[in-house]
Amino acid sequence: MPRTLIRNASVVFPGDGLRSASGEVRTANILIGDGKILDIDASDTAGCDELIDAAGRHLLPGVIDDQVHFREPGLTHKEDLASASHACAAGGVTSFLEMPNTKPPAITLEGVRAKEQLAAEKSLVNYGFYIGATPDNVSELANAVDVPGIKIFIGSSTGNLLVDEQEALERIFAETTLPICSHCEDETTVRANTERYRGTTDIADHSRIRDEKAAMIATQRATNLARRHRHRFHVLHVSTAAELVYLQDPSPYLTAEVCPHHLFFNVDDYPRLGSRIQMNPSIKTSADNEGLWKALQDDVIQVIATDHAPHTLDEKSQPYPSSPSGLPAVENSLALMLNQVHEGKVNLVQVAHWMSDAPARVWGMTGKGRIAEGYDADLVLVDLNESRTILDKKQHTKNRWSPWHGETMTGWPVRTIVGGQTVWSAENGFDESARGGKPRFDHSRGGYWATAGGIGE
Ligand code: DOR
């Protein structure tokens, strides 16, 4: 494997501590070879086969998006692993963890392995696949190995995966050991609200049907299960400030995530964007946007992920409620956050923490998420001064649209490196021959909050 020297980059090192506040940005020469970071302070003249002059650019650990829906197998008119991985590469995402609501759903280890095989054939970036819970596959979940974790839809969304009976949930938390993550919206509340708004075609009612109460009930229920069973649990896509009350009291078993659409959009955007921002959990209010930003800053929420969930624009243009929920975001999430750096709201160390180091630790991805010697050379070089407008037609996701169409961001990826190999650059486009690999998921280390002594209260 050739050696590459990335010279004079401003390198973003996430901190060693749990908090996003530590860490630093400093000029360094990064030497990579055999897919790994060999030296983080190499000399200017270190022997190499390829030299990347990165003066004026910033180097971050590649983004790890721990919640995406890439639709293969079965729903490939919306997305597939090749198109999705191109979108990842162009967006600075070097690893993705994909959800089980494909067709068929990935609810057996065999189903997960079949998806891994497809990804090995098609994906430019690294991949992992969750195993989905059903009310009666607990032994399959208990025996699953080498996967990021278990996904439970405590409230239903796209597809028909749903586990909301208490007995089944208790069994999953009691009888399995993999970390669990959940879509938390209370099914009973959503069904009752759906009845109340029967006949509506007003897209804004989506946020009244999937309301704050639905999110609160499910998050309370799930975090309660995790605390009682002392089971590692990750709350996916927190959408309300109200849910934070269940996350504020630190527990070594709990982590949480927020998505860009819940940070940047709110119900006031429905008139402008309509079903483009129809998502589950629904988008909420501007006060929720603010609460979620604060929770990130305070480390009450640790991870940013996209919940990239593409549908065709034809599907989305059906009148509500026939329009499906979900939006694509994987290729824009890093630029959205770099733009926040440009605006002075957050800093690069925080971005690297929320988008790389934290998800790697939550899911036990060894050698990922940081720029450090011995770590995998999954990297993204960015230009903080580049301004570009997000346009539907420029998207790499299969259906070429974005809810951020027309918005200009300052700060963009210019080169994405996976396992030491450039898989995309703004200058040369994609290396179609590149393929990602499957990360190692080591859950024995205890996850995000683990100390040298392991997990414990
Ligand atoms: O709106 C959503 N759509 N939320 C999810 O969590 C799943 C997704 C999908 O798969 O379409």
Coordinates of C-alpha atoms and ligand atoms in Angstrom, one line a residue:
M1 CA 0.0 0.0 0.0
P2 CA 1.5 3.4 -0.9
R3 CA 2.4 5.9 1.7
T4 CA 0.8 9.3 1.6
L5 CA 2.0 12.5 3.4
I6 CA -0.6 15.1 4.1
R7 CA 1.6 18.2 4.6
N8 CA 0.9 21.4 6.5
A9 CA -2.8 20.7 7.3
S10 CA -4.5 22.3 10.2
V11 CA -5.3 19.1 12.0
V12 CA -8.4 18.8 14.2
F13 CA -7.7 16.5 17.2
P14 CA -10.8 15.6 19.3
G15 CA -10.0 15.8 23.0
D16 CA -9.0 12.8 25.1
G17 CA -11.7 13.5 27.7
L18 CA -15.4 12.9 27.3
R19 CA -16.1 16.5 26.7
S20 CA -16.1 18.2 23.3
A21 CA -14.5 21.2 24.8
S22 CA -11.0 19.6 25.0
G23 CA -8.9 18.9 21.9
E24 CA -7.0 21.2 19.7
V25 CA -6.3 22.4 16.1
R26 CA -2.7 22.7 15.1
T27 CA -0.6 22.4 12.0
A28 CA 0.9 18.9 11.5
N29 CA 2.1 16.5 8.8
I30 CA 0.2 13.3 8.8
L31 CA 1.8 10.2 7.3
I32 CA -0.4 7.4 6.3
G33 CA 0.3 3.9 5.0
D34 CA -1.2 0.4 5.1
G35 CA -4.6 2.1 5.6
K36 CA -3.5 3.5 9.0
I37 CA -2.2 6.8 10.4
L38 CA 1.6 6.1 10.9
D39 CA 2.7 9.4 12.3
I40 CA 0.9 12.6 13.3
D41 CA 4.1 14.7 13.4
A42 CA 6.0 13.4 10.3
S43 CA 8.9 15.4 9.0
D44 CA 8.4 17.6 5.9
T45 CA 10.6 15.2 4.0
A46 CA 9.2 11.9 5.2
G47 CA 9.4 9.3 2.4
C48 CA 6.1 8.9 0.6
D49 CA 4.5 7.9 -2.8
E50 CA 1.9 10.6 -2.7
L51 CA 2.2 14.1 -1.3
I52 CA -0.9 16.2 -0.5
D53 CA -0.2 19.8 0.1
A54 CA -2.9 20.8 2.6
A55 CA -1.7 24.3 3.5
G56 CA -4.7 26.5 4.2
R57 CA -7.0 23.4 4.6
H58 CA -8.2 21.6 7.7
L59 CA -8.0 17.9 8.3
L60 CA -10.7 16.2 10.3
P61 CA -11.4 12.5 11.2
G62 CA -13.9 11.2 8.6
V63 CA -17.5 11.6 9.6
I64 CA -19.2 8.5 11.0
D65 CA -23.0 8.8 10.4
D66 CA -24.6 6.3 12.8
Q67 CA -28.1 6.6 11.4
V68 CA -28.9 6.2 7.7
H69 CA -31.5 4.4 5.6
F70 CA -29.9 3.3 2.4
R71 CA -32.8 1.3 1.1
E72 CA -31.0 -1.8 -0.3
P73 CA -32.3 -4.4 -0.7
G74 CA -35.8 -3.9 -1.8
L75 CA -36.4 -0.1 -2.1
T76 CA -33.6 0.7 -4.5
H77 CA -35.7 3.2 -6.5
K78 CA -35.2 5.5 -3.5
E79 CA -31.4 4.8 -2.9
D80 CA -28.9 2.0 -3.1
L81 CA -25.6 1.3 -1.5
A82 CA -23.6 2.6 -4.5
S83 CA -25.5 5.9 -4.9
A84 CA -25.6 6.4 -1.1
S85 CA -21.9 5.7 -0.7
H86 CA -21.1 8.3 -3.4
A87 CA -23.2 10.8 -1.4
C88 CA -21.2 9.8 1.7
A89 CA -17.8 10.2 0.0
A90 CA -18.7 13.6 -1.4
G91 CA -20.0 14.7 2.0
G92 CA -16.9 13.7 4.0
V93 CA -18.6 10.6 5.5
T94 CA -16.1 7.7 5.7
S95 CA -18.3 5.2 7.7
F96 CA -22.1 4.7 7.9
L97 CA -24.2 2.6 10.1
E98 CA -27.4 1.6 8.4
M99 CA -30.9 0.8 9.8
P100 CA -32.8 -2.4 9.3
N101 CA -36.0 -1.2 7.7
T102 CA -35.1 -2.4 4.2
K103 CA -37.2 -4.9 2.3
P104 CA -36.8 -7.6 3.6
P105 CA -35.9 -6.0 7.0
A106 CA -32.6 -7.0 8.5
I107 CA -33.9 -9.0 11.5
T108 CA -31.6 -12.0 11.3
L109 CA -27.8 -12.2 11.4
E110 CA -28.0 -13.8 8.0
G111 CA -29.9 -10.8 6.7
V112 CA -27.3 -8.4 8.1
R113 CA -24.5 -10.5 6.5
A114 CA -26.3 -10.3 3.2
K115 CA -26.3 -6.5 3.4
E116 CA -22.6 -6.5 4.3
Q117 CA -21.9 -8.6 1.2
L118 CA -23.7 -6.0 -0.9
A119 CA -21.8 -3.2 0.7
A120 CA -18.5 -4.9 0.2
E121 CA -19.3 -5.1 -3.5
K122 CA -20.7 -1.6 -3.9
S123 CA -19.7 0.9 -1.2
L124 CA -16.9 3.4 -1.5
V125 CA -16.9 4.0 2.2
N126 CA -17.0 1.8 5.4
Y127 CA -20.3 0.2 6.5
G128 CA -22.0 -1.5 9.3
F129 CA -25.6 -2.7 9.6
Y130 CA -27.9 -2.8 12.7
I131 CA -30.0 -5.9 13.4
G132 CA -33.7 -5.0 13.8
A133 CA -35.8 -6.1 16.7
T134 CA -39.2 -7.7 16.3
P135 CA -41.6 -8.9 19.1
D136 CA -40.3 -12.4 18.7
N137 CA -36.6 -12.5 17.4
V138 CA -34.9 -12.0 20.8
S139 CA -32.8 -15.2 20.4
E140 CA -31.6 -13.9 17.1
L141 CA -30.7 -10.6 18.7
A142 CA -29.0 -12.3 21.6
N143 CA -26.8 -14.3 19.3
A144 CA -25.8 -11.5 16.9
V145 CA -22.1 -10.6 16.8
D146 CA -19.9 -8.2 14.9
V147 CA -22.7 -5.6 14.4
P148 CA -23.0 -2.1 15.8
G149 CA -26.1 -2.9 17.8
I150 CA -29.8 -3.6 17.9
K151 CA -32.4 -1.2 16.5
I152 CA -35.9 -1.0 18.0
F153 CA -38.7 1.0 16.5
I154 CA -40.6 1.7 19.7
G155 CA -42.8 3.8 17.4
S156 CA -43.4 2.8 13.8
S157 CA -42.0 4.7 10.8
T158 CA -41.3 3.7 7.3
G159 CA -41.7 -0.1 7.0
N160 CA -43.4 -2.3 9.5
L161 CA -40.8 -2.8 12.2
L162 CA -42.4 -2.1 15.6
V163 CA -42.0 -3.4 19.1
D164 CA -44.1 -1.5 21.6
E165 CA -45.5 -4.3 23.9
Q166 CA -43.8 -3.9 27.4
E167 CA -43.2 -7.6 27.8
A168 CA -41.3 -7.9 24.5
L169 CA -39.2 -4.8 25.3
E170 CA -38.4 -6.1 28.8
R171 CA -37.1 -9.4 27.2
I172 CA -35.0 -7.6 24.6
F173 CA -33.3 -5.4 27.3
A174 CA -32.9 -8.4 29.7
E175 CA -31.8 -11.1 27.3
T176 CA -29.4 -9.3 24.9
T177 CA -26.0 -7.7 25.4
L178 CA -25.4 -5.6 22.3
P179 CA -26.1 -1.8 22.6
I180 CA -29.6 -0.9 21.7
C181 CA -30.8 2.2 19.9
S182 CA -34.4 3.3 19.4
H183 CA -36.8 5.4 17.4
C184 CA -38.7 6.9 20.3
E185 CA -42.3 8.0 19.4
D186 CA -45.2 6.5 21.4
E187 CA -47.3 4.5 19.1
T188 CA -50.5 4.8 21.1
T189 CA -50.2 8.6 21.2
V190 CA -49.5 8.8 17.5
R191 CA -52.5 6.5 16.6
A192 CA -54.8 8.6 18.8
N193 CA -53.6 11.8 17.2
T194 CA -53.9 10.3 13.8
E195 CA -57.6 9.6 14.5
R196 CA -58.1 13.2 15.8
Y197 CA -56.7 14.6 12.6
R198 CA -58.3 12.1 10.3
G199 CA -59.1 13.8 6.9
T200 CA -56.4 16.5 7.2
T201 CA -54.2 17.3 4.2
D202 CA -52.3 20.0 6.1
I203 CA -48.7 19.0 6.4
A204 CA -48.3 21.1 9.6
D205 CA -50.6 18.5 11.3
H206 CA -47.7 16.0 11.0
S207 CA -46.1 17.8 14.0
R208 CA -49.4 17.8 15.8
I209 CA -49.8 14.0 15.2
R210 CA -46.2 13.1 16.1
D211 CA -46.2 15.6 18.9
E212 CA -44.0 16.4 21.9
K213 CA -46.0 14.1 24.1
A214 CA -45.4 11.1 21.8
A215 CA -41.6 11.8 21.9
M216 CA -41.6 12.3 25.6
I217 CA -43.5 9.1 26.5
A218 CA -41.4 6.9 24.4
T219 CA -38.0 8.4 25.5
Q220 CA -39.0 8.2 29.1
R221 CA -40.1 4.6 28.6
A222 CA -36.9 3.5 26.7
T223 CA -34.5 5.3 29.0
N224 CA -36.2 3.8 32.0
L225 CA -35.8 0.3 30.5
A226 CA -32.1 1.0 29.9
R227 CA -31.5 2.3 33.4
R228 CA -33.3 -0.6 35.1
H229 CA -31.7 -3.3 33.0
R230 CA -28.3 -1.5 33.0
H231 CA -28.2 -1.9 29.3
R232 CA -26.4 0.4 26.9
F233 CA -28.9 2.5 25.0
H234 CA -28.7 5.3 22.4
V235 CA -31.7 7.6 21.9
L236 CA -31.9 8.2 18.2
H237 CA -32.9 11.6 16.7
V238 CA -34.0 13.5 19.8
S239 CA -36.5 16.1 18.5
T240 CA -37.7 18.0 21.6
A241 CA -36.1 20.0 24.4
A242 CA -38.6 18.3 26.7
E243 CA -37.1 14.8 26.2
L244 CA -33.7 16.1 27.6
V245 CA -35.1 15.8 31.1
Y246 CA -34.6 12.0 30.7
L247 CA -31.0 12.4 29.5
Q248 CA -29.8 15.1 31.8
D249 CA -29.1 12.8 34.8
P250 CA -25.9 11.2 33.6
S251 CA -25.9 7.5 33.3
P252 CA -23.0 5.4 31.9
Y253 CA -25.7 3.5 29.9
L254 CA -27.2 6.4 28.0
T255 CA -26.2 8.4 25.0
A256 CA -28.2 10.4 22.6
E257 CA -28.2 11.9 19.1
V258 CA -29.6 14.8 17.2
C259 CA -30.1 15.3 13.5
P260 CA -29.4 18.4 11.4
H261 CA -33.1 18.8 10.4
H262 CA -34.1 19.0 14.1
L263 CA -31.4 21.6 14.7
F264 CA -32.1 23.7 11.6
F265 CA -35.8 23.4 10.7
N266 CA -39.0 24.0 12.7
V267 CA -42.7 24.2 12.2
D268 CA -42.4 27.7 10.8
D269 CA -40.7 26.2 7.8
Y270 CA -43.7 24.0 6.6
P271 CA -45.1 26.8 4.4
R272 CA -41.8 27.1 2.6
L273 CA -40.7 23.5 2.5
G274 CA -43.8 21.3 2.8
S275 CA -43.2 17.6 2.8
R276 CA -39.5 18.0 2.2
I277 CA -39.2 18.4 5.9
Q278 CA -41.8 15.7 6.8
M279 CA -39.9 13.5 9.1
N280 CA -40.4 11.0 12.0
P281 CA -39.9 12.2 14.6
S282 CA -41.5 15.3 13.3
I283 CA -39.7 18.7 13.3
K284 CA -40.8 20.8 16.3
T285 CA -40.5 24.5 17.3
S286 CA -37.8 27.1 17.3
A287 CA -37.5 26.7 21.1
D288 CA -36.7 23.0 20.5
N289 CA -34.0 24.0 18.0
E290 CA -32.4 26.1 20.7
G291 CA -32.8 23.4 23.4
L292 CA -31.1 20.8 21.2
W293 CA -28.2 23.1 20.3
K294 CA -27.7 23.8 24.0
A295 CA -27.8 20.0 24.8
L296 CA -25.0 19.4 22.3
Q297 CA -22.9 22.1 23.8
D298 CA -23.6 20.7 27.3
D299 CA -22.8 17.1 26.2
V300 CA -26.3 16.0 27.1
I301 CA -26.5 14.9 23.5
Q302 CA -23.2 13.4 22.2
V303 CA -23.8 12.5 18.5
I304 CA -24.9 14.3 15.3
A305 CA -26.2 11.9 12.7
T306 CA -28.5 12.5 9.7
D307 CA -31.2 9.8 9.6
H308 CA -30.7 10.1 5.8
A309 CA -34.0 8.6 4.6
P310 CA -34.6 9.3 1.0
H311 CA -37.9 9.0 -1.0
T312 CA -38.5 10.1 -4.6
L313 CA -39.9 13.6 -5.1
D314 CA -42.9 12.0 -6.8
E315 CA -43.6 10.1 -3.6
K316 CA -43.0 13.3 -1.5
S317 CA -45.4 15.3 -3.7
Q318 CA -48.4 13.2 -2.9
P319 CA -50.8 15.2 -0.6
Y320 CA -50.3 14.7 3.1
P321 CA -50.6 12.2 4.7
S322 CA -49.9 10.0 1.6
S323 CA -46.5 11.7 1.4
P324 CA -43.8 9.5 3.1
S325 CA -41.6 10.7 6.0
G326 CA -37.9 11.1 5.4
L327 CA -35.3 13.3 3.9
P328 CA -31.8 12.9 2.4
A329 CA -28.9 14.6 4.3
V330 CA -25.8 12.5 4.3
E331 CA -23.8 14.5 1.8
N332 CA -24.7 17.9 3.5
S333 CA -24.3 17.3 7.2
L334 CA -20.6 18.2 7.5
A335 CA -21.0 21.3 5.3
L336 CA -24.0 22.4 7.5
M337 CA -21.9 22.1 10.6
L338 CA -18.8 23.7 9.0
N339 CA -21.1 26.6 8.1
Q340 CA -21.9 26.9 11.8
V341 CA -18.2 27.0 12.5
H342 CA -18.0 29.8 9.9
E343 CA -20.8 31.6 11.7
G344 CA -19.0 31.3 15.1
K345 CA -21.7 29.1 16.7
V346 CA -19.5 26.0 17.2
N347 CA -15.9 25.1 16.8
L348 CA -14.1 22.4 14.7
V349 CA -13.1 20.3 17.7
Q350 CA -16.8 20.1 18.7
V351 CA -17.7 19.1 15.1
A352 CA -15.1 16.3 15.1
H353 CA -16.3 15.2 18.5
W354 CA -20.0 15.0 17.6
M355 CA -19.6 13.6 14.1
S356 CA -16.6 11.3 14.5
D357 CA -15.2 10.5 17.9
A358 CA -18.4 10.2 19.8
P359 CA -20.2 7.8 17.4
A360 CA -17.0 5.7 17.2
R361 CA -17.1 5.3 20.9
V362 CA -20.8 4.8 21.3
W363 CA -20.6 1.8 18.8
G364 CA -17.2 0.5 19.9
M365 CA -15.7 1.1 16.5
T366 CA -12.0 0.4 17.2
G367 CA -9.4 2.6 15.5
K368 CA -12.0 5.0 14.2
G369 CA -13.1 8.6 14.9
R370 CA -9.8 10.3 15.7
I371 CA -6.6 11.4 14.1
A372 CA -4.1 9.5 16.2
E373 CA -1.2 7.1 15.5
G374 CA -2.4 3.6 14.8
Y375 CA -5.9 4.7 13.9
D376 CA -7.5 4.0 10.5
A377 CA -6.7 6.6 7.9
D378 CA -10.4 7.7 7.5
L379 CA -10.0 11.4 7.0
V380 CA -11.7 14.4 5.4
L381 CA -9.9 17.5 4.2
V382 CA -12.0 20.6 4.2
D383 CA -11.8 24.2 2.9
L384 CA -13.4 26.5 5.5
N385 CA -13.4 29.4 3.0
E386 CA -15.3 27.7 0.2
S387 CA -18.9 28.9 -0.3
R388 CA -21.2 26.8 -2.3
T389 CA -24.9 26.6 -2.7
I390 CA -26.7 23.3 -2.1
L391 CA -28.6 22.5 -5.2
D392 CA -31.0 19.5 -5.9
K393 CA -29.4 18.7 -9.2
K394 CA -25.9 18.5 -7.7
Q395 CA -26.8 15.9 -5.1
H396 CA -25.4 12.4 -5.4
T397 CA -28.2 10.7 -3.5
K398 CA -30.2 8.8 -6.1
N399 CA -33.2 11.1 -6.2
R400 CA -31.2 14.3 -6.3
W401 CA -33.0 16.6 -3.9
S402 CA -32.2 18.2 -0.6
P403 CA -34.3 20.1 1.9
W404 CA -31.5 22.6 2.0
H405 CA -31.8 23.4 -1.7
G406 CA -30.8 27.0 -2.4
E407 CA -29.0 27.5 0.8
T408 CA -25.3 28.6 0.7
M409 CA -22.8 27.1 3.1
T410 CA -19.3 28.2 3.8
G411 CA -17.0 25.3 4.6
W412 CA -17.0 22.2 2.4
P413 CA -15.1 18.9 2.1
V414 CA -12.6 18.9 -0.7
R415 CA -11.1 15.3 -0.3
T416 CA -12.3 12.2 1.5
I417 CA -9.9 9.4 2.4
V418 CA -11.0 6.0 3.4
G419 CA -8.5 3.5 4.7
G420 CA -5.7 5.6 3.3
Q421 CA -7.2 5.9 -0.2
T422 CA -8.7 9.0 -1.7
V423 CA -12.2 8.0 -2.6
W424 CA -13.5 11.4 -3.7
S425 CA -12.0 14.8 -4.3
A426 CA -13.5 18.0 -5.5
E427 CA -10.8 18.1 -8.2
N428 CA -11.0 14.6 -9.5
G429 CA -14.4 13.2 -8.5
F430 CA -14.8 9.6 -7.3
D431 CA -12.3 6.7 -7.5
E432 CA -14.9 4.2 -8.7
S433 CA -12.5 1.3 -7.9
A434 CA -12.3 2.1 -4.2
R435 CA -14.2 0.0 -1.6
G436 CA -14.8 0.5 2.1
G437 CA -14.6 -2.2 4.7
K438 CA -16.4 -3.3 7.8
P439 CA -15.2 -1.7 11.0
R440 CA -14.5 -3.8 14.1
F441 CA -17.3 -3.4 16.7
D442 CA -15.8 -4.1 20.1
H443 CA -18.6 -3.7 22.7
S444 CA -16.5 -5.0 25.6
R445 CA -14.9 -1.6 25.9
G446 CA -18.1 -0.2 27.4
G447 CA -19.1 2.5 25.0
Y448 CA -19.0 6.3 25.1
W449 CA -18.8 6.8 28.9
A450 CA -16.4 3.9 29.6
T451 CA -13.3 4.7 31.6
A452 CA -10.2 2.6 31.8
G453 CA -12.0 0.6 34.4
G454 CA -14.9 -0.1 32.1
I455 CA -18.6 0.8 32.4
G456 CA -20.1 1.2 35.9
E457 CA -22.0 3.6 38.1
Ligands
DOR1 O1 -39.0 10.0 8.8 C1 -38.4 8.9 8.9 N1 -38.2 8.1 7.8 N2 -37.9 8.6 10.0 C2 -37.3 7.4 10.2 O2 -36.8 7.2 11.3 C3 -37.3 6.4 9.2 C4 -37.4 7.0 7.9 C5 -37.5 6.1 6.7 O3 -36.9 5.0 6.7 O4 -38.1 6.6 5.7

